[in-house]
């Protein structure tokens, strides 16, 4: 029996067979070789496998995303492109490099060439495709397979790490639980797992390899423990614990429709954080008082291109309708940093959490931002929608956003398209925004405090880095001070302020938040009932 301890992201107990996914980095070593014919043959065969794989992916993607699957046929074409092949041939046959390095050089050369074609955005974008395809061939050359192929029966997935896009694209009916060797509780992958209510542990080094595939595992998301081949006593104890947990969850359903009021009559709005329509349905079922944070980017991370105005409009309208007139706050795309999608073509950043993410990305790509603003304005007539902007640091940014909103509204009006009245708010999730919240409060309709990023930037501790746990005090006085300051400044300007980061669900802080006068707590849909119960038990 193996027993490993981790940090629990999402409670629940799962028992089933384990599936190990090994992530192995590619090795790029510029070694010279005399075995040129052998390396060339290896390249040809790896490319053939890569083409077959891409075509296979195209077929699978067609079912899920329709025409967007085209990107895979473009990749298949690029893989067989004559100039790419010639560059690899030169690398191997003339420079005598090993096949992996020759492919790497050829990919880099093509990437550089396409990135620098003047005034041709389409060709510029193809540069990243060359990075993708050369990476794919190198993986084939080195026999590295990272794709997660789920078997017919549901499994406990064990891997080093998962990106949000990978998690979203998994077939959840086949996942009992997820165990990450790395990962951290505040990462977006963890946030998605919470919304999907799959038990998940992070930072759990169980030292397993693919040879362990198929062994029986137990994930205890309550205590944060992972067992492989549990003994009889552990197994029967955990089966009992699972039954008790499920019973407790069932009992929580009594909280549906109950008010979030303490025994002495103090109240706070309990809202939901959502990332997709399914979450919205759960929020509706649990009668959340609103959607405090719709992470709009989660809808699109596993796509093959940016969503169209129509796709976004449909999603926002559906959520507005599910919530039947209760407020839905849509946060504009907070893409990049740890939320990468293959179609977002950015140069590699040394420090992406402090890079071109969220509102900065939207300013850099105004056509993408405008498309989203149009979709939200149009959906606004189907409910009570609010719009919220992430990663704000200055008054100038807010002025620029408000001007763009006004412009979009005019544009739609000129087209004869009906628009809703949108409340406009900002996230307070950078120390800069918290410190000038008095100035920002006069410009917007509401604040929402994003404690996940506020904590990462205030403590200068990467929210993705599990290794920092011992240094991290999530109740650090600096964070509480900024929250207090923000609440005070919001109320002085007569605007509402809520909390939508993970601290909103922290039971140790609920009473403190209510006393502070915070107007709403927005938590993962799966935690609404637990929070409501907790509030009702407070004096
Ligand atoms: C936050 O930073 O607290 C927040 C709610 O936004 P996200 O977790 O999506 O970055
Ligand atoms: Mg954030």
Short mmCIF file of C-alpha atoms and ligand atoms in Angstrom, two decimals:
data_model
loop_
_atom_site.label_atom_id
_atom_site.label_comp_id
_atom_site.label_asym_id
_atom_site.label_seq_id
_atom_site.Cartn_x
_atom_site.Cartn_y
_atom_site.Cartn_z
CA UNK A 1 0.00 0.00 0.00
CA UNK A 2 1.26 3.47 -0.89
CA UNK A 3 0.00 6.46 1.09
CA UNK A 4 0.70 10.01 -0.05
CA UNK A 5 -0.40 13.30 1.45
CA UNK A 6 -1.44 16.30 -0.62
CA UNK A 7 -3.53 19.43 -0.35
CA UNK A 8 -7.19 19.08 -1.01
CA UNK A 9 -8.76 21.34 -3.61
CA UNK A 10 -12.16 19.75 -3.75
CA UNK A 11 -13.70 17.45 -1.22
CA UNK A 12 -15.26 14.10 -1.95
CA UNK A 13 -14.00 10.55 -1.84
CA UNK A 14 -13.28 8.54 -4.96
CA UNK A 15 -12.33 4.90 -5.27
CA UNK A 16 -11.27 3.37 -8.57
CA UNK A 17 -8.47 2.42 -10.93
CA UNK A 18 -5.67 4.90 -11.45
CA UNK A 19 -4.44 6.25 -14.77
CA UNK A 20 -0.99 7.82 -14.81
CA UNK A 21 -0.14 10.50 -17.33
CA UNK A 22 3.58 11.19 -17.45
CA UNK A 23 4.68 14.63 -18.64
CA UNK A 24 8.13 14.48 -20.07
CA UNK A 25 9.83 17.55 -21.46
CA UNK A 26 11.41 17.34 -24.91
CA UNK A 27 15.20 17.27 -25.01
CA UNK A 28 16.78 19.80 -27.35
CA UNK A 29 20.50 18.96 -27.45
CA UNK A 30 22.58 20.25 -30.39
CA UNK A 31 24.65 17.09 -30.88
CA UNK A 32 26.47 16.32 -34.12
CA UNK A 33 26.16 12.85 -35.61
CA UNK A 34 27.54 10.87 -38.52
CA UNK A 35 24.46 8.64 -38.71
CA UNK A 36 22.75 11.11 -41.04
CA UNK A 37 20.72 8.57 -42.98
CA UNK A 38 19.40 7.02 -39.79
CA UNK A 39 18.43 10.45 -38.39
CA UNK A 40 16.77 11.40 -41.68
CA UNK A 41 14.76 8.17 -41.70
CA UNK A 42 13.76 8.79 -38.09
CA UNK A 43 12.55 12.25 -39.04
CA UNK A 44 10.47 10.95 -41.95
CA UNK A 45 8.84 8.32 -39.81
CA UNK A 46 8.18 10.71 -36.88
CA UNK A 47 6.63 13.22 -39.26
CA UNK A 48 4.41 10.54 -40.73
CA UNK A 49 3.14 9.62 -37.25
CA UNK A 50 2.64 13.30 -36.42
CA UNK A 51 0.57 13.84 -39.58
CA UNK A 52 -1.56 10.79 -38.79
CA UNK A 53 -2.10 12.02 -35.25
CA UNK A 54 -3.07 15.51 -36.35
CA UNK A 55 -5.56 14.10 -38.86
CA UNK A 56 -7.01 11.92 -36.15
CA UNK A 57 -7.36 14.97 -33.89
CA UNK A 58 -9.06 16.84 -36.71
CA UNK A 59 -11.67 14.12 -36.98
CA UNK A 60 -12.30 14.16 -33.22
CA UNK A 61 -12.36 17.97 -33.02
CA UNK A 62 -14.85 18.22 -35.89
CA UNK A 63 -17.48 16.62 -33.69
CA UNK A 64 -16.86 19.06 -30.87
CA UNK A 65 -16.06 22.35 -32.58
CA UNK A 66 -17.14 21.96 -36.24
CA UNK A 67 -15.28 24.11 -38.75
CA UNK A 68 -12.74 25.24 -36.19
CA UNK A 69 -11.14 21.80 -36.49
CA UNK A 70 -9.61 23.19 -39.71
CA UNK A 71 -6.59 24.25 -37.71
CA UNK A 72 -5.54 20.60 -37.57
CA UNK A 73 -5.66 20.22 -41.34
CA UNK A 74 -3.49 23.35 -41.58
CA UNK A 75 -1.03 21.68 -39.22
CA UNK A 76 -1.03 18.51 -41.30
CA UNK A 77 -0.30 20.62 -44.37
CA UNK A 78 2.52 22.54 -42.68
CA UNK A 79 4.11 19.31 -41.49
CA UNK A 80 4.48 18.24 -45.11
CA UNK A 81 5.48 21.63 -46.41
CA UNK A 82 8.50 21.47 -48.75
CA UNK A 83 10.52 24.31 -47.22
CA UNK A 84 10.17 22.94 -43.73
CA UNK A 85 11.33 19.56 -44.96
CA UNK A 86 14.27 21.14 -46.79
CA UNK A 87 15.35 23.02 -43.66
CA UNK A 88 15.30 19.78 -41.66
CA UNK A 89 17.19 17.97 -44.42
CA UNK A 90 19.90 20.62 -44.35
CA UNK A 91 20.12 20.44 -40.56
CA UNK A 92 20.62 16.69 -40.64
CA UNK A 93 22.46 16.04 -43.88
CA UNK A 94 24.62 19.15 -44.20
CA UNK A 95 25.04 20.30 -40.60
CA UNK A 96 25.04 16.73 -39.21
CA UNK A 97 22.71 17.60 -36.35
CA UNK A 98 20.55 14.97 -34.69
CA UNK A 99 16.96 14.89 -35.98
CA UNK A 100 15.39 16.56 -32.91
CA UNK A 101 17.74 19.51 -33.08
CA UNK A 102 17.37 19.85 -36.85
CA UNK A 103 13.57 19.94 -36.50
CA UNK A 104 13.88 22.45 -33.68
CA UNK A 105 16.05 24.73 -35.86
CA UNK A 106 13.76 24.39 -38.87
CA UNK A 107 10.72 25.21 -36.71
CA UNK A 108 12.44 28.25 -35.22
CA UNK A 109 13.47 29.50 -38.65
CA UNK A 110 9.92 29.18 -40.02
CA UNK A 111 8.46 30.71 -36.89
CA UNK A 112 10.77 33.70 -37.17
CA UNK A 113 10.12 34.10 -40.89
CA UNK A 114 6.33 34.07 -40.57
CA UNK A 115 6.29 36.27 -37.47
CA UNK A 116 8.11 38.98 -39.43
CA UNK A 117 6.06 39.09 -42.62
CA UNK A 118 4.91 42.71 -42.74
CA UNK A 119 1.21 43.65 -42.66
CA UNK A 120 -0.10 40.12 -42.86
CA UNK A 121 -1.72 39.12 -39.59
CA UNK A 122 -2.74 35.75 -41.00
CA UNK A 123 0.82 34.74 -41.84
CA UNK A 124 2.10 36.21 -38.58
CA UNK A 125 -0.28 33.93 -36.73
CA UNK A 126 0.95 30.89 -38.66
CA UNK A 127 4.35 31.38 -36.97
CA UNK A 128 3.04 29.76 -33.79
CA UNK A 129 1.74 26.85 -35.82
CA UNK A 130 5.31 26.07 -36.75
CA UNK A 131 6.23 25.99 -33.09
CA UNK A 132 3.38 23.52 -32.53
CA UNK A 133 4.24 21.25 -35.39
CA UNK A 134 7.97 21.10 -34.74
CA UNK A 135 7.22 20.33 -31.09
CA UNK A 136 4.91 17.56 -32.20
CA UNK A 137 7.55 15.97 -34.44
CA UNK A 138 10.17 16.21 -31.69
CA UNK A 139 7.79 14.48 -29.29
CA UNK A 140 7.32 11.74 -31.82
CA UNK A 141 11.08 11.44 -32.30
CA UNK A 142 11.55 11.13 -28.57
CA UNK A 143 8.48 8.92 -28.12
CA UNK A 144 6.88 11.35 -25.70
CA UNK A 145 3.13 11.00 -25.44
CA UNK A 146 1.32 13.51 -23.26
CA UNK A 147 -2.18 13.15 -24.65
CA UNK A 148 -4.61 11.85 -22.07
CA UNK A 149 -6.42 8.88 -23.54
CA UNK A 150 -9.13 7.85 -21.14
CA UNK A 151 -10.24 4.23 -21.03
CA UNK A 152 -13.90 3.20 -21.11
CA UNK A 153 -14.24 2.91 -17.34
CA UNK A 154 -13.87 6.00 -15.09
CA UNK A 155 -10.43 6.55 -13.54
CA UNK A 156 -8.50 8.51 -10.97
CA UNK A 157 -6.18 10.61 -13.12
CA UNK A 158 -2.67 11.04 -11.69
CA UNK A 159 -0.24 13.42 -13.36
CA UNK A 160 2.35 16.07 -12.65
CA UNK A 161 0.15 18.96 -13.66
CA UNK A 162 -2.79 19.82 -15.87
CA UNK A 163 -3.50 23.08 -17.64
CA UNK A 164 -7.01 24.56 -17.36
CA UNK A 165 -7.48 23.80 -21.09
CA UNK A 166 -6.54 20.16 -20.59
CA UNK A 167 -8.90 19.75 -17.67
CA UNK A 168 -11.79 21.39 -19.51
CA UNK A 169 -11.34 19.15 -22.52
CA UNK A 170 -11.51 15.88 -20.53
CA UNK A 171 -14.64 13.78 -20.60
CA UNK A 172 -15.72 14.24 -16.99
CA UNK A 173 -17.94 11.18 -17.00
CA UNK A 174 -14.71 9.22 -17.08
CA UNK A 175 -12.91 11.03 -14.29
CA UNK A 176 -13.47 10.00 -10.66
CA UNK A 177 -10.81 12.27 -9.19
CA UNK A 178 -7.61 14.09 -10.11
CA UNK A 179 -4.31 13.85 -8.26
CA UNK A 180 -1.56 16.27 -9.22
CA UNK A 181 2.02 15.83 -8.12
CA UNK A 182 2.53 19.57 -8.50
CA UNK A 183 -0.21 22.17 -8.82
CA UNK A 184 -1.55 24.52 -6.21
CA UNK A 185 -4.86 25.17 -4.52
CA UNK A 186 -5.34 28.62 -6.03
CA UNK A 187 -4.48 27.76 -9.61
CA UNK A 188 -7.16 28.04 -12.25
CA UNK A 189 -6.99 24.28 -12.80
CA UNK A 190 -7.98 23.91 -9.14
CA UNK A 191 -10.76 26.47 -9.53
CA UNK A 192 -12.21 24.51 -12.46
CA UNK A 193 -12.02 21.24 -10.52
CA UNK A 194 -14.03 22.88 -7.75
CA UNK A 195 -16.68 24.01 -10.14
CA UNK A 196 -16.89 20.51 -11.59
CA UNK A 197 -17.02 19.03 -8.07
CA UNK A 198 -14.45 16.38 -8.82
CA UNK A 199 -12.29 15.44 -5.84
CA UNK A 200 -8.82 16.83 -6.44
CA UNK A 201 -5.53 16.82 -4.60
CA UNK A 202 -2.51 18.91 -5.49
CA UNK A 203 1.12 18.85 -4.39
CA UNK A 204 0.92 15.10 -3.80
CA UNK A 205 4.10 13.33 -4.69
CA UNK A 206 3.03 9.71 -4.91
CA UNK A 207 6.10 8.62 -6.92
CA UNK A 208 4.18 6.53 -9.43
CA UNK A 209 4.97 5.60 -13.00
CA UNK A 210 2.96 4.26 -15.92
CA UNK A 211 3.76 0.79 -14.62
CA UNK A 212 1.24 1.51 -11.84
CA UNK A 213 -1.63 2.05 -14.26
CA UNK A 214 -4.72 0.09 -13.33
CA UNK A 215 -3.89 -0.28 -9.61
CA UNK A 216 -6.70 0.58 -7.23
CA UNK A 217 -6.57 4.06 -5.76
CA UNK A 218 -8.50 6.05 -3.19
CA UNK A 219 -8.60 9.84 -3.15
CA UNK A 220 -9.80 11.33 0.08
CA UNK A 221 -10.49 14.95 -0.74
CA UNK A 222 -11.51 15.58 2.85
CA UNK A 223 -8.18 14.73 4.52
CA UNK A 224 -6.05 15.25 1.40
CA UNK A 225 -4.80 11.66 1.27
CA UNK A 226 -4.15 9.39 -1.70
CA UNK A 227 -3.77 5.63 -1.35
CA UNK A 228 -2.68 3.11 -3.93
CA UNK A 229 -3.56 -0.55 -3.31
CA UNK A 230 -5.18 0.22 0.05
CA UNK A 231 -5.36 -2.60 2.58
CA UNK A 232 -8.75 -4.03 3.51
CA UNK A 233 -9.10 -1.95 6.66
CA UNK A 234 -8.38 1.34 4.82
CA UNK A 235 -10.68 0.40 1.98
CA UNK A 236 -13.64 -0.39 4.21
CA UNK A 237 -13.02 2.74 6.35
CA UNK A 238 -12.97 4.92 3.24
CA UNK A 239 -16.09 3.29 1.80
CA UNK A 240 -17.86 4.25 5.06
CA UNK A 241 -16.41 7.76 4.86
CA UNK A 242 -17.60 8.08 1.27
CA UNK A 243 -21.12 7.06 2.26
CA UNK A 244 -21.10 9.55 5.15
CA UNK A 245 -19.84 12.31 2.87
CA UNK A 246 -22.54 11.64 0.30
CA UNK A 247 -25.19 11.66 3.02
CA UNK A 248 -23.88 14.99 4.30
CA UNK A 249 -24.02 16.44 0.78
CA UNK A 250 -27.60 15.27 0.43
CA UNK A 251 -28.52 16.92 3.73
CA UNK A 252 -27.00 20.18 2.54
CA UNK A 253 -29.77 20.34 -0.05
CA UNK A 254 -32.03 21.46 2.78
CA UNK A 255 -30.23 24.79 2.43
CA UNK A 256 -31.75 25.38 -1.01
CA UNK A 257 -34.04 28.35 -0.79
CA UNK A 258 -32.94 29.32 2.74
CA UNK A 259 -31.77 32.87 3.42
CA UNK A 260 -28.13 33.56 4.26
CA UNK A 261 -28.82 35.24 7.59
CA UNK A 262 -27.02 34.80 10.91
CA UNK A 263 -28.90 33.96 14.12
CA UNK A 264 -28.84 37.63 15.10
CA UNK A 265 -30.26 38.69 11.76
CA UNK A 266 -27.13 39.92 9.93
CA UNK A 267 -27.15 39.01 6.28
CA UNK A 268 -24.93 38.91 3.21
CA UNK A 269 -25.65 37.98 -0.39
CA UNK A 270 -24.33 34.56 -1.38
CA UNK A 271 -23.53 34.43 -5.07
CA UNK A 272 -21.82 31.94 -7.36
CA UNK A 273 -18.61 31.88 -9.33
CA UNK A 274 -19.15 30.08 -12.59
CA UNK A 275 -17.17 29.15 -15.67
CA UNK A 276 -19.78 27.57 -17.89
CA UNK A 277 -23.47 26.89 -18.40
CA UNK A 278 -23.39 23.76 -16.25
CA UNK A 279 -22.10 25.77 -13.28
CA UNK A 280 -24.84 28.32 -13.94
CA UNK A 281 -27.44 25.55 -13.77
CA UNK A 282 -26.07 24.41 -10.42
CA UNK A 283 -26.08 28.02 -9.19
CA UNK A 284 -29.69 28.30 -10.32
CA UNK A 285 -30.59 25.01 -8.63
CA UNK A 286 -29.02 26.12 -5.33
CA UNK A 287 -30.74 29.47 -5.69
CA UNK A 288 -27.61 31.58 -5.61
CA UNK A 289 -28.57 35.22 -5.20
CA UNK A 290 -26.64 36.06 -8.32
CA UNK A 291 -23.53 35.22 -10.30
CA UNK A 292 -20.76 37.26 -8.70
CA UNK A 293 -18.11 36.14 -11.17
CA UNK A 294 -18.57 34.54 -14.55
CA UNK A 295 -15.03 33.64 -15.64
CA UNK A 296 -15.87 34.09 -19.30
CA UNK A 297 -12.49 32.83 -20.50
CA UNK A 298 -13.21 29.33 -19.19
CA UNK A 299 -15.75 28.86 -21.94
CA UNK A 300 -13.13 29.20 -24.58
CA UNK A 301 -9.84 27.79 -23.35
CA UNK A 302 -10.24 24.49 -25.13
CA UNK A 303 -11.39 25.96 -28.42
CA UNK A 304 -9.24 26.35 -31.47
CA UNK A 305 -9.83 30.06 -31.98
CA UNK A 306 -11.30 33.07 -30.22
CA UNK A 307 -15.05 32.77 -29.81
CA UNK A 308 -17.26 34.67 -32.19
CA UNK A 309 -19.66 37.37 -31.04
CA UNK A 310 -22.54 34.98 -31.70
CA UNK A 311 -21.08 32.15 -29.62
CA UNK A 312 -20.47 34.50 -26.72
CA UNK A 313 -23.88 36.10 -27.02
CA UNK A 314 -25.56 32.67 -26.86
CA UNK A 315 -23.65 31.71 -23.72
CA UNK A 316 -24.28 34.98 -21.89
CA UNK A 317 -27.93 34.98 -22.85
CA UNK A 318 -28.35 31.40 -21.60
CA UNK A 319 -26.78 32.24 -18.24
CA UNK A 320 -28.91 35.39 -17.92
CA UNK A 321 -32.01 33.33 -18.60
CA UNK A 322 -31.03 30.56 -16.16
CA UNK A 323 -30.64 33.16 -13.43
CA UNK A 324 -34.12 34.58 -14.13
CA UNK A 325 -33.52 38.22 -13.41
CA UNK A 326 -30.93 37.79 -10.68
CA UNK A 327 -27.70 39.66 -11.30
CA UNK A 328 -25.04 38.02 -13.49
CA UNK A 329 -21.62 39.66 -13.49
CA UNK A 330 -19.60 38.70 -16.52
CA UNK A 331 -15.91 39.23 -16.19
CA UNK A 332 -14.26 40.03 -19.49
CA UNK A 333 -11.65 37.56 -20.69
CA UNK A 334 -8.84 37.10 -18.22
CA UNK A 335 -6.74 35.17 -20.63
CA UNK A 336 -2.98 34.39 -20.55
CA UNK A 337 -0.74 33.97 -17.48
CA UNK A 338 -1.73 30.44 -16.41
CA UNK A 339 -4.76 30.42 -18.72
CA UNK A 340 -3.13 29.77 -22.03
CA UNK A 341 -4.93 28.59 -25.10
CA UNK A 342 -3.07 27.41 -28.18
CA UNK A 343 -4.75 29.99 -30.38
CA UNK A 344 -3.58 32.95 -28.29
CA UNK A 345 -0.44 33.86 -30.07
CA UNK A 346 1.89 35.67 -27.71
CA UNK A 347 5.63 35.78 -27.43
CA UNK A 348 6.93 33.75 -24.52
CA UNK A 349 7.02 35.91 -21.41
CA UNK A 350 9.53 35.53 -18.62
CA UNK A 351 6.91 36.30 -16.04
CA UNK A 352 3.44 35.76 -17.50
CA UNK A 353 1.54 36.40 -14.25
CA UNK A 354 2.90 39.93 -14.47
CA UNK A 355 2.67 40.05 -18.22
CA UNK A 356 0.19 40.69 -20.96
CA UNK A 357 -2.84 39.14 -19.28
CA UNK A 358 -6.47 40.12 -18.74
CA UNK A 359 -7.30 43.77 -19.47
CA UNK A 360 -3.80 44.37 -20.84
CA UNK A 361 -4.31 41.67 -23.42
CA UNK A 362 -7.71 43.17 -24.28
CA UNK A 363 -6.19 46.61 -24.82
CA UNK A 364 -3.51 45.07 -27.01
CA UNK A 365 -6.13 43.19 -29.06
CA UNK A 366 -9.07 45.66 -29.11
CA UNK A 367 -10.93 43.74 -31.81
CA UNK A 368 -11.22 40.76 -29.46
CA UNK A 369 -12.27 42.99 -26.58
CA UNK A 370 -14.86 44.82 -28.68
CA UNK A 371 -16.36 41.53 -29.83
CA UNK A 372 -16.88 40.51 -26.23
CA UNK A 373 -18.33 43.89 -25.23
CA UNK A 374 -20.80 43.70 -28.12
CA UNK A 375 -21.89 40.20 -27.09
CA UNK A 376 -22.44 41.24 -23.47
CA UNK A 377 -24.39 44.38 -24.41
CA UNK A 378 -26.62 42.33 -26.69
CA UNK A 379 -27.23 39.67 -24.04
CA UNK A 380 -28.03 42.43 -21.55
CA UNK A 381 -31.66 42.57 -22.62
CA UNK A 382 -32.26 39.00 -21.37
CA UNK A 383 -31.56 39.63 -17.70
CA UNK A 384 -29.74 41.78 -15.20
CA UNK A 385 -26.18 41.75 -16.47
CA UNK A 386 -23.14 43.43 -15.04
CA UNK A 387 -19.72 43.62 -16.60
CA UNK A 388 -16.48 43.52 -14.72
CA UNK A 389 -12.88 44.11 -15.73
CA UNK A 390 -9.89 42.14 -14.39
CA UNK A 391 -6.39 43.25 -13.37
CA UNK A 392 -7.10 46.96 -13.16
CA UNK A 393 -4.23 49.07 -11.89
CA UNK A 394 -5.08 52.67 -12.79
CA UNK A 395 -7.75 55.30 -13.32
CA UNK A 396 -6.64 55.69 -16.93
CA UNK A 397 -7.46 52.08 -17.65
CA UNK A 398 -10.95 52.54 -16.26
CA UNK A 399 -11.49 55.72 -18.31
CA UNK A 400 -10.37 53.93 -21.44
CA UNK A 401 -12.72 51.00 -20.78
CA UNK A 402 -15.69 53.25 -20.10
CA UNK A 403 -15.03 55.14 -23.33
CA UNK A 404 -14.89 51.85 -25.25
CA UNK A 405 -18.13 50.70 -23.66
CA UNK A 406 -19.86 53.93 -24.67
CA UNK A 407 -18.50 53.57 -28.17
CA UNK A 408 -19.75 49.98 -28.52
CA UNK A 409 -23.14 50.96 -27.26
CA UNK A 410 -23.37 53.73 -29.84
CA UNK A 411 -22.20 51.36 -32.55
CA UNK A 412 -24.91 48.83 -31.69
CA UNK A 413 -27.51 51.57 -31.48
CA UNK A 414 -26.53 52.81 -34.93
CA UNK A 415 -27.00 49.25 -36.21
CA UNK A 416 -30.44 49.17 -34.67
CA UNK A 417 -29.44 46.44 -32.21
CA UNK A 418 -31.04 46.49 -28.76
CA UNK A 419 -28.71 46.65 -25.78
CA UNK A 420 -29.19 46.13 -22.06
CA UNK A 421 -28.27 48.48 -19.24
CA UNK A 422 -25.02 47.13 -17.86
CA UNK A 423 -23.62 47.95 -14.44
CA UNK A 424 -19.86 48.35 -14.87
CA UNK A 425 -17.46 47.25 -12.16
CA UNK A 426 -13.85 46.37 -11.67
CA UNK A 427 -11.93 43.68 -9.88
CA UNK A 428 -9.75 44.85 -7.07
CA UNK A 429 -7.04 42.25 -7.37
CA UNK A 430 -3.84 44.23 -7.63
CA UNK A 431 -2.33 46.12 -4.70
CA UNK A 432 -2.36 49.19 -6.98
CA UNK A 433 -6.14 49.04 -7.34
CA UNK A 434 -6.70 48.48 -3.62
CA UNK A 435 -4.46 51.41 -2.74
CA UNK A 436 -6.28 53.81 -5.07
CA UNK A 437 -9.72 52.33 -4.49
CA UNK A 438 -10.90 55.72 -3.21
CA UNK A 439 -10.22 57.22 -6.67
CA UNK A 440 -11.54 54.24 -8.61
CA UNK A 441 -14.76 54.07 -6.61
CA UNK A 442 -16.04 57.28 -8.15
CA UNK A 443 -15.81 55.85 -11.66
CA UNK A 444 -17.61 52.51 -11.47
CA UNK A 445 -20.80 50.90 -10.16
CA UNK A 446 -19.22 48.19 -8.03
CA UNK A 447 -16.02 46.53 -6.84
CA UNK A 448 -15.32 42.84 -6.59
CA UNK A 449 -12.25 41.85 -4.59
CA UNK A 450 -10.23 39.08 -6.22
CA UNK A 451 -8.31 37.74 -3.28
CA UNK A 452 -6.46 35.10 -5.30
CA UNK A 453 -4.47 37.57 -7.33
CA UNK A 454 -4.49 40.21 -4.60
CA UNK A 455 -2.71 37.68 -2.38
CA UNK A 456 -0.25 36.62 -5.08
CA UNK A 457 0.74 40.18 -5.91
CA UNK A 458 0.75 41.54 -2.36
CA UNK A 459 2.83 38.74 -0.92
CA UNK A 460 4.86 38.41 -4.14
CA UNK A 461 4.12 34.68 -4.12
CA UNK A 462 3.21 32.87 -7.30
CA UNK A 463 -0.25 31.35 -6.84
CA UNK A 464 0.83 28.45 -9.05
CA UNK A 465 3.82 27.49 -6.95
CA UNK A 466 2.95 24.77 -4.46
CA UNK A 467 6.43 24.93 -3.00
CA UNK A 468 5.67 28.27 -1.32
CA UNK A 469 2.99 26.87 0.95
CA UNK A 470 5.09 27.16 4.10
CA UNK A 471 5.66 30.88 3.45
CA UNK A 472 2.09 31.71 2.64
CA UNK A 473 -0.26 33.20 5.19
CA UNK A 474 -3.58 33.51 3.40
CA UNK A 475 -4.88 35.67 6.24
CA UNK A 476 -1.86 37.97 6.10
CA UNK A 477 -2.66 41.32 7.74
CA UNK A 478 -1.66 43.15 4.55
CA UNK A 479 -4.42 41.40 2.61
CA UNK A 480 -7.03 42.04 5.29
CA UNK A 481 -5.94 45.68 5.45
CA UNK A 482 -6.43 46.07 1.69
CA UNK A 483 -9.83 44.43 1.87
CA UNK A 484 -10.85 46.79 4.70
CA UNK A 485 -9.60 49.78 2.77
CA UNK A 486 -11.45 48.72 -0.37
CA UNK A 487 -14.74 48.11 1.45
CA UNK A 488 -14.50 51.46 3.21
CA UNK A 489 -13.74 53.33 -0.03
CA UNK A 490 -16.54 51.58 -1.91
CA UNK A 491 -19.10 52.43 0.72
CA UNK A 492 -17.88 56.03 1.03
CA UNK A 493 -18.71 56.33 -2.69
CA UNK A 494 -22.03 54.49 -2.20
CA UNK A 495 -21.12 51.55 -4.40
CA UNK A 496 -21.38 47.83 -3.62
CA UNK A 497 -18.38 45.66 -2.91
CA UNK A 498 -18.19 41.88 -2.97
CA UNK A 499 -15.48 39.27 -2.61
CA UNK A 500 -15.08 36.71 -5.36
CA UNK A 501 -11.65 35.17 -4.71
CA UNK A 502 -11.32 31.85 -2.88
CA UNK A 503 -11.21 33.62 0.50
CA UNK A 504 -14.94 34.28 0.07
CA UNK A 505 -15.54 30.63 0.94
CA UNK A 506 -13.13 30.55 3.88
CA UNK A 507 -15.29 29.81 6.95
CA UNK A 508 -12.73 31.43 9.25
CA UNK A 509 -13.40 34.78 7.58
CA UNK A 510 -17.16 34.73 7.03
CA UNK A 511 -18.01 36.47 10.27
CA UNK A 512 -15.26 39.03 9.71
CA UNK A 513 -16.55 39.82 6.20
CA UNK A 514 -20.10 40.25 7.43
CA UNK A 515 -18.95 42.57 10.23
CA UNK A 516 -16.92 44.55 7.72
CA UNK A 517 -20.08 45.18 5.73
CA UNK A 518 -19.04 43.28 2.60
CA UNK A 519 -22.17 43.18 0.40
CA UNK A 520 -21.71 39.77 -1.20
CA UNK A 521 -19.59 36.65 -1.15
CA UNK A 522 -19.23 34.84 -4.43
CA UNK A 523 -18.06 31.24 -4.16
CA UNK A 524 -17.85 28.21 -6.44
CA UNK A 525 -21.36 26.97 -7.13
CA UNK A 526 -20.47 23.74 -5.32
CA UNK A 527 -19.87 25.69 -2.09
CA UNK A 528 -23.01 27.80 -1.95
CA UNK A 529 -24.96 25.49 0.33
CA UNK A 530 -22.05 24.93 2.73
CA UNK A 531 -21.52 28.68 3.04
CA UNK A 532 -25.21 29.34 3.55
CA UNK A 533 -25.35 26.71 6.30
CA UNK A 534 -22.30 28.22 7.96
CA UNK A 535 -23.78 31.73 7.88
CA UNK A 536 -27.01 30.49 9.43
CA UNK A 537 -25.05 28.92 12.30
CA UNK A 538 -23.19 32.17 13.11
CA UNK A 539 -24.39 34.13 16.16
C1 LIG B 1 -9.02 36.43 -8.08
O1 LIG B 1 -7.93 36.75 -8.55
O2 LIG B 1 -9.25 36.37 -6.86
C2 LIG B 1 -10.14 36.09 -8.98
C3 LIG B 1 -11.35 35.89 -8.52
O3 LIG B 1 -9.85 35.93 -10.31
P1 LIG B 1 -9.10 34.63 -10.87
O4 LIG B 1 -9.00 33.62 -9.76
O5 LIG B 1 -9.90 34.13 -12.01
O6 LIG B 1 -7.78 35.16 -11.28
MG1 LIG B 2 -7.77 37.17 -10.65
#
